[in-house]
Amino acid sequence: MSNTKDKSIIDLDDDNDDDDDIPLSHRANQHTSSGNSTLSVSDENEDDSHIPSRETCQALTEQFAQVTGTDTALAQFFLQDRQWDLERSVNAFFESKKGGVKVLQDGEENELVVTFDSKMVEALEGVQVSTVAPSKFSIISWNIDGLEPSCLKKRTKAVIKTIEEERPDVVFLQEVVPVTYSYMEERLPQYMFIAAGSEGYFTTMLLLRTTVYFDGHELVSFPSTVMSRNLLVVDAHIGACNLRLMTSHLESMAEHSEERKKQLNMAFDRVTCAPSKFNVIFGGDLNLRDKELAAVGMPSRVDDVWEATGKRLAAQYTWDLTRNTNKQMASKFQPRCRFDRMYLRRSDKSASPASKEKEIKEGPSVAVIRHFGLVGLKKVQGTQAFPSDHWGLHAHFEIV
């Protein structure tokens, strides 16, 4: 759900929260997609097909850690964002540290001393780095209602806290605005941010740097949208599990049902036409009514994650005004809808040209749904508001 009129961007510091001293900037362009073409996150438009082998990646992380005196977890941060270019990554590491680089010349040999802001290192405390790929992962999808100015800073902080506590490998966000994008990016350095815009409101995807490897992304425009809606598509992998991740905020309001069905059709086409090696996961605030889904038709081999996990009533409604008081209708009747949804099309191993020997060597590659629940169900401390007028989706998958 969304108000179609853009509200003015407000400064999160206006909430009079004195515990935050990081300056806020209106930036959302470091990992931003625009237009219909496939774009590289790199400013130099490097070809993502040149990502090295896993063995080479491991060697590069070890070299980075040795040169910088850090560890392989931090090495992955810098190398992934710079297409595994060791020289660029090391230079970026030293240049990004507050206090800069100082060379001491008191002894026989020069000694390099680096002082830096340890925010990213602190974010990795307790994280165990392993060369063994995870056997499970989870995804949160959440419309965080960035267009609503009431308690915006406190609500955004609650979203951040939820992400930190749940530690999903992937996050789909809708209704992100420039100021909340910047605020979240500062506080979640362990995630790579990929935005579908930089003005008004837009979707954003987060990838946990220590488990999910980014391979490329594309932004697909909906040609007849009147609300600047689009489809953000990201390719990534967790070990041998290839993922095509898709999020969108489909056209809002009942009167735009026909446009919404067109957009859903386009998204489902992308899901079903993806190469068989991909586990395709599509989710977001789809503003979907059951009759619209019936009119479009559910594609074969595609599962509704909520339905596949037993259709639990407690997790059915994601925009529920009978429980969530952030938005209320003037009448006694308060609607509840399943606007937010998530779909999975599993990879097809049998269609892969890889031999059984190679398949066994590289490990499992099929994502299987194990659990589905909701997040954001508690009111934000010190307010009468929930983090958003939408509940967030949290889906858990096993790689088998």
XYZ file of C-alpha atoms in Angstrom:
400
model
C 0.000 0.000 0.000
C 1.188 3.532 -0.586
C 0.033 7.087 -0.842
C 0.601 7.991 -4.454
C 1.517 11.585 -3.664
C 5.131 12.078 -2.627
C 5.510 13.750 0.748
C 8.396 16.064 1.424
C 11.530 14.358 2.655
C 12.113 15.113 6.312
C 15.269 15.034 8.392
C 15.284 12.034 10.707
C 17.065 14.158 13.305
C 13.810 16.097 13.767
C 12.587 13.232 15.961
C 14.736 14.676 18.774
C 16.590 11.423 19.310
C 19.879 12.479 20.872
C 21.536 9.078 20.697
C 22.330 9.303 16.982
C 25.166 11.547 15.889
C 25.868 10.256 12.381
C 25.030 13.003 9.874
C 22.298 12.083 7.418
C 22.749 12.691 3.728
C 20.171 12.255 0.969
C 22.127 9.720 -1.026
C 20.947 6.519 -2.609
C 23.114 6.335 -5.683
C 26.017 4.046 -4.820
C 24.090 0.918 -5.747
C 21.227 2.388 -7.784
C 19.521 0.957 -10.857
C 17.817 3.099 -13.467
C 16.129 2.490 -16.794
C 15.561 -0.880 -18.424
C 19.133 -1.997 -18.999
C 21.316 -4.206 -16.851
C 23.618 -2.062 -14.762
C 26.778 -2.933 -12.885
C 27.193 -1.746 -9.327
C 30.758 -0.840 -10.182
C 31.300 2.754 -11.279
C 33.657 1.434 -13.922
C 31.011 -0.834 -15.476
C 33.115 -3.943 -15.158
C 31.752 -7.166 -16.591
C 30.268 -9.375 -13.854
C 31.120 -12.443 -15.936
C 34.749 -12.019 -14.880
C 34.068 -13.014 -11.269
C 36.889 -15.439 -10.399
C 36.518 -19.017 -9.227
C 35.775 -19.811 -5.604
C 39.380 -20.928 -5.081
C 40.672 -17.618 -6.452
C 38.188 -15.681 -4.303
C 39.424 -17.509 -1.214
C 43.048 -16.738 -2.091
C 42.229 -13.057 -2.653
C 40.459 -12.739 0.698
C 43.462 -14.270 2.449
C 45.858 -11.903 0.650
C 43.691 -8.894 1.526
C 43.582 -9.957 5.189
C 47.366 -10.380 5.285
C 48.103 -6.998 3.673
C 45.599 -5.040 5.768
C 46.085 -6.922 9.025
C 42.357 -7.665 9.214
C 40.404 -10.852 8.523
C 38.703 -12.613 5.634
C 35.229 -11.427 6.640
C 36.217 -7.795 6.186
C 38.096 -8.767 3.028
C 34.850 -10.022 1.485
C 33.268 -6.616 2.132
C 35.788 -4.779 -0.006
C 36.490 -7.405 -2.665
C 32.840 -8.103 -3.521
C 32.123 -4.402 -4.028
C 35.125 -4.009 -6.348
C 34.730 -7.095 -8.548
C 37.508 -8.925 -6.683
C 40.200 -6.469 -7.758
C 42.759 -6.838 -4.949
C 44.656 -3.599 -5.606
C 41.493 -1.480 -5.748
C 40.124 -3.156 -2.635
C 43.262 -2.633 -0.557
C 43.496 0.992 -1.678
C 39.835 1.559 -0.841
C 40.346 0.028 2.596
C 43.154 2.391 3.525
C 41.524 5.439 1.960
C 38.213 4.891 3.745
C 39.585 4.837 7.253
C 39.084 7.903 9.403
C 42.408 9.304 10.543
C 44.061 8.230 7.325
C 47.369 6.452 6.803
C 50.587 7.392 8.579
C 54.111 6.144 7.870
C 56.454 5.964 10.862
C 60.139 6.290 9.978
C 61.748 5.900 13.402
C 63.244 2.469 12.795
C 65.304 0.845 10.082
C 62.181 0.042 8.094
C 59.148 2.206 7.504
C 56.117 1.108 9.486
C 52.609 1.653 8.155
C 50.082 2.636 10.826
C 46.386 2.895 9.966
C 43.743 4.472 12.192
C 40.127 3.980 11.174
C 36.479 3.905 12.107
C 35.823 0.324 13.166
C 32.074 0.330 12.465
C 32.263 -2.386 9.824
C 34.577 -4.531 11.910
C 32.242 -4.224 14.905
C 29.341 -5.341 12.730
C 31.197 -8.617 12.140
C 31.811 -9.393 15.812
C 30.720 -12.935 16.530
C 30.519 -13.840 12.838
C 32.306 -17.076 12.031
C 33.805 -17.105 8.564
C 33.885 -20.496 6.877
C 34.766 -21.833 3.458
C 31.750 -24.157 3.748
C 28.632 -22.654 2.171
C 25.560 -22.260 4.423
C 22.904 -24.960 4.200
C 20.048 -22.541 4.850
C 19.129 -18.901 4.373
C 16.277 -16.514 5.073
C 14.627 -13.521 3.411
C 12.699 -10.626 4.928
C 10.368 -8.592 2.703
C 8.900 -5.414 4.202
C 7.158 -2.217 3.149
C 8.683 0.132 5.755
C 6.303 3.069 5.105
C 8.974 5.701 4.517
C 6.380 8.117 3.138
C 4.749 8.473 6.551
C 6.598 11.221 8.508
C 5.177 10.285 11.916
C 7.898 8.757 14.144
C 9.954 8.082 11.016
C 13.330 7.940 12.726
C 12.187 5.713 15.578
C 10.313 3.433 13.210
C 13.337 3.146 10.920
C 15.533 2.324 13.912
C 13.082 -0.450 14.809
C 13.381 -1.869 11.280
C 17.177 -1.802 11.602
C 16.997 -3.538 14.983
C 14.773 -6.256 13.528
C 17.233 -6.872 10.700
C 20.146 -7.006 13.151
C 18.338 -9.464 15.425
C 16.901 -11.723 12.724
C 20.027 -11.514 10.550
C 18.343 -12.439 7.243
C 20.631 -13.190 4.324
C 18.481 -11.129 1.954
C 16.107 -8.220 2.576
C 13.487 -6.822 0.177
C 12.371 -3.315 1.195
C 9.589 -1.210 -0.287
C 8.726 2.467 0.299
C 12.314 3.430 1.048
C 13.007 7.180 0.766
C 16.452 8.788 0.341
C 16.846 9.781 3.971
C 15.900 6.334 5.341
C 18.126 4.673 2.735
C 21.119 6.679 3.931
C 20.232 6.129 7.585
C 19.979 2.359 7.169
C 23.074 2.036 5.005
C 25.155 3.783 7.680
C 23.936 1.398 10.360
C 23.964 -1.874 8.429
C 27.472 -2.018 6.926
C 27.329 -5.814 6.934
C 24.825 -5.605 4.072
C 25.296 -4.605 0.455
C 22.542 -2.161 -0.592
C 21.061 -2.139 -4.107
C 18.458 0.575 -4.718
C 15.907 0.789 -7.520
C 15.860 4.594 -7.391
C 17.205 7.676 -5.651
C 14.235 10.055 -5.544
C 10.732 9.939 -4.133
C 10.262 6.402 -2.843
C 11.669 3.160 -4.205
C 12.520 -0.462 -3.480
C 15.869 -1.610 -2.132
C 17.508 -4.998 -1.744
C 20.054 -5.924 0.937
C 22.511 -8.838 0.675
C 24.421 -10.114 3.702
C 28.036 -9.796 2.634
C 29.348 -12.828 4.517
C 26.892 -15.331 3.015
C 25.463 -13.971 -0.249
C 27.641 -13.246 -3.284
C 26.337 -10.600 -5.686
C 26.513 -11.491 -9.394
C 24.600 -8.681 -11.116
C 21.327 -6.799 -11.270
C 18.739 -5.310 -13.602
C 15.892 -2.833 -13.266
C 12.761 -3.538 -15.302
C 10.380 -0.607 -15.787
C 6.640 -1.159 -15.964
C 5.734 0.727 -19.168
C 2.239 1.904 -18.191
C 2.731 2.654 -14.490
C 1.511 6.022 -13.226
C 3.362 5.601 -9.923
C 6.927 5.020 -11.173
C 6.807 1.359 -10.171
C 9.389 -1.162 -11.396
C 10.892 -4.599 -10.813
C 14.332 -4.947 -9.223
C 16.109 -8.178 -10.234
C 19.334 -9.331 -8.558
C 21.384 -12.430 -9.366
C 23.423 -13.880 -6.508
C 24.600 -17.177 -5.113
C 25.070 -18.878 -1.756
C 27.632 -21.590 -2.367
C 26.296 -23.624 -5.300
C 22.754 -22.317 -4.822
C 22.042 -19.841 -7.615
C 19.460 -17.208 -6.737
C 17.479 -14.819 -8.873
C 15.961 -12.385 -6.383
C 13.105 -10.114 -7.439
C 11.211 -7.440 -5.533
C 8.586 -4.904 -6.496
C 5.954 -2.537 -5.146
C 3.078 -3.066 -7.545
C 0.598 -0.311 -8.406
C -1.473 0.755 -5.391
C -5.198 1.322 -4.828
C -8.260 -0.624 -5.962
C -8.848 1.576 -9.010
C -5.485 0.513 -10.485
C -6.330 -3.185 -10.562
C -5.835 -3.577 -14.319
C -2.370 -2.018 -14.209
C -1.464 -4.154 -11.218
C -2.435 -7.306 -13.105
C -0.251 -6.240 -16.036
C 2.680 -5.736 -13.685
C 2.112 -9.087 -11.997
C 2.043 -10.755 -15.407
C 5.398 -9.183 -16.292
C 6.904 -10.292 -12.995
C 5.608 -13.863 -13.324
C 7.010 -14.002 -16.868
C 10.417 -13.105 -15.427
C 10.040 -15.811 -12.791
C 9.094 -18.587 -15.208
C 11.525 -17.600 -17.986
C 14.589 -17.527 -15.742
C 17.224 -20.176 -16.582
C 16.613 -23.486 -14.836
C 19.766 -23.182 -12.708
C 18.168 -20.363 -10.694
C 16.036 -20.594 -7.598
C 13.799 -17.595 -8.294
C 12.304 -15.774 -5.312
C 9.887 -12.923 -5.998
C 8.350 -10.906 -3.193
C 7.249 -7.498 -2.038
C 4.248 -5.286 -1.456
C 2.213 -6.525 -4.399
C -1.050 -4.844 -3.294
C -2.620 -8.041 -4.571
C -6.231 -9.170 -4.227
C -7.049 -12.877 -4.604
C -9.413 -12.197 -7.518
C -6.568 -10.442 -9.367
C -4.291 -13.442 -8.899
C -7.083 -15.701 -10.146
C -7.459 -13.525 -13.245
C -3.719 -13.575 -13.990
C -3.256 -17.237 -13.115
C -0.633 -18.906 -10.963
C 2.322 -20.132 -13.059
C 3.269 -23.797 -12.960
C 6.187 -24.795 -10.718
C 5.747 -21.579 -8.702
C 4.807 -21.808 -5.013
C 3.209 -19.196 -2.785
C 5.482 -19.360 0.262
C 2.664 -18.751 2.762
C 0.505 -21.462 1.197
C 3.423 -23.896 0.938
C 4.043 -23.645 4.683
C 0.506 -24.531 5.725
C -1.483 -21.296 5.319
C -1.139 -20.357 8.975
C -3.896 -17.870 9.851
C -1.555 -15.949 12.163
C 0.671 -15.145 9.177
C -2.031 -14.545 6.560
C -2.776 -10.819 6.664
C 0.108 -8.413 6.189
C -1.864 -5.144 6.063
C -4.197 -5.724 8.981
C -5.918 -2.671 10.420
C -7.630 -4.809 13.054
C -4.216 -5.370 14.665
C -1.981 -2.617 13.273
C -3.145 0.853 14.337
C -0.679 2.910 12.284
C -3.424 3.464 9.712
C -7.124 3.495 10.589
C -10.276 3.969 8.548
C -12.900 6.507 9.619
C -15.578 3.802 9.719
C -15.908 0.990 12.252
C -14.860 -1.501 9.595
C -11.083 -1.981 9.472
C -9.826 -4.021 6.490
C -7.180 -6.704 6.540
C -5.472 -7.847 3.367
C -2.645 -10.094 2.189
C -0.984 -7.379 0.125
C 2.566 -8.650 0.736
C 3.475 -11.988 -0.814
C 6.453 -14.136 -1.717
C 6.819 -16.750 -4.446
C 9.429 -19.418 -5.146
C 10.319 -21.257 -8.332
C 12.927 -23.843 -7.496
C 15.879 -24.647 -9.709
C 15.715 -27.742 -11.886
C 18.810 -29.862 -11.396
C 17.731 -32.359 -14.019
C 17.859 -29.625 -16.665
C 21.433 -28.704 -15.815
C 24.165 -29.777 -18.240
C 26.462 -30.426 -15.279
C 27.497 -34.011 -14.682
C 26.513 -35.800 -11.476
C 30.153 -35.809 -10.399
C 30.379 -32.021 -10.738
C 26.996 -31.583 -9.048
C 28.097 -33.601 -6.038
C 31.414 -31.756 -5.871
C 29.779 -28.325 -5.894
C 27.108 -29.261 -3.357
C 23.356 -28.676 -3.122
C 21.600 -26.141 -5.300
C 17.845 -26.346 -4.664
C 16.055 -23.992 -2.237
C 13.207 -25.567 -0.263
C 10.723 -23.574 1.849
C 10.838 -24.520 5.531
C 9.060 -21.763 7.475
C 7.132 -18.539 6.952
C 6.274 -15.902 9.550
C 5.804 -12.199 10.151
C 8.008 -9.513 11.724
C 7.328 -6.009 13.023
C 4.474 -7.102 15.300
C 5.582 -5.086 18.349
C 5.102 -1.360 18.839
C 8.181 0.838 18.775
C 9.398 1.666 22.267
C 8.360 5.147 23.363
C 5.627 5.443 20.717
C 2.158 4.146 19.949
C 3.306 3.115 16.477
C 4.441 -0.138 14.912
C 7.576 -0.001 12.701
C 5.288 0.123 9.641
C 1.627 -0.142 8.707
C 2.638 -3.425 7.027
C 3.912 -6.517 8.790
C 7.132 -7.831 7.289
C 7.436 -11.314 5.766
C 10.194 -13.647 6.968
C 10.740 -16.813 4.947
C 13.276 -19.511 5.793
C 14.760 -21.822 3.157
C 16.966 -24.909 3.232
C 19.455 -25.730 0.483
C 19.103 -29.441 -0.279
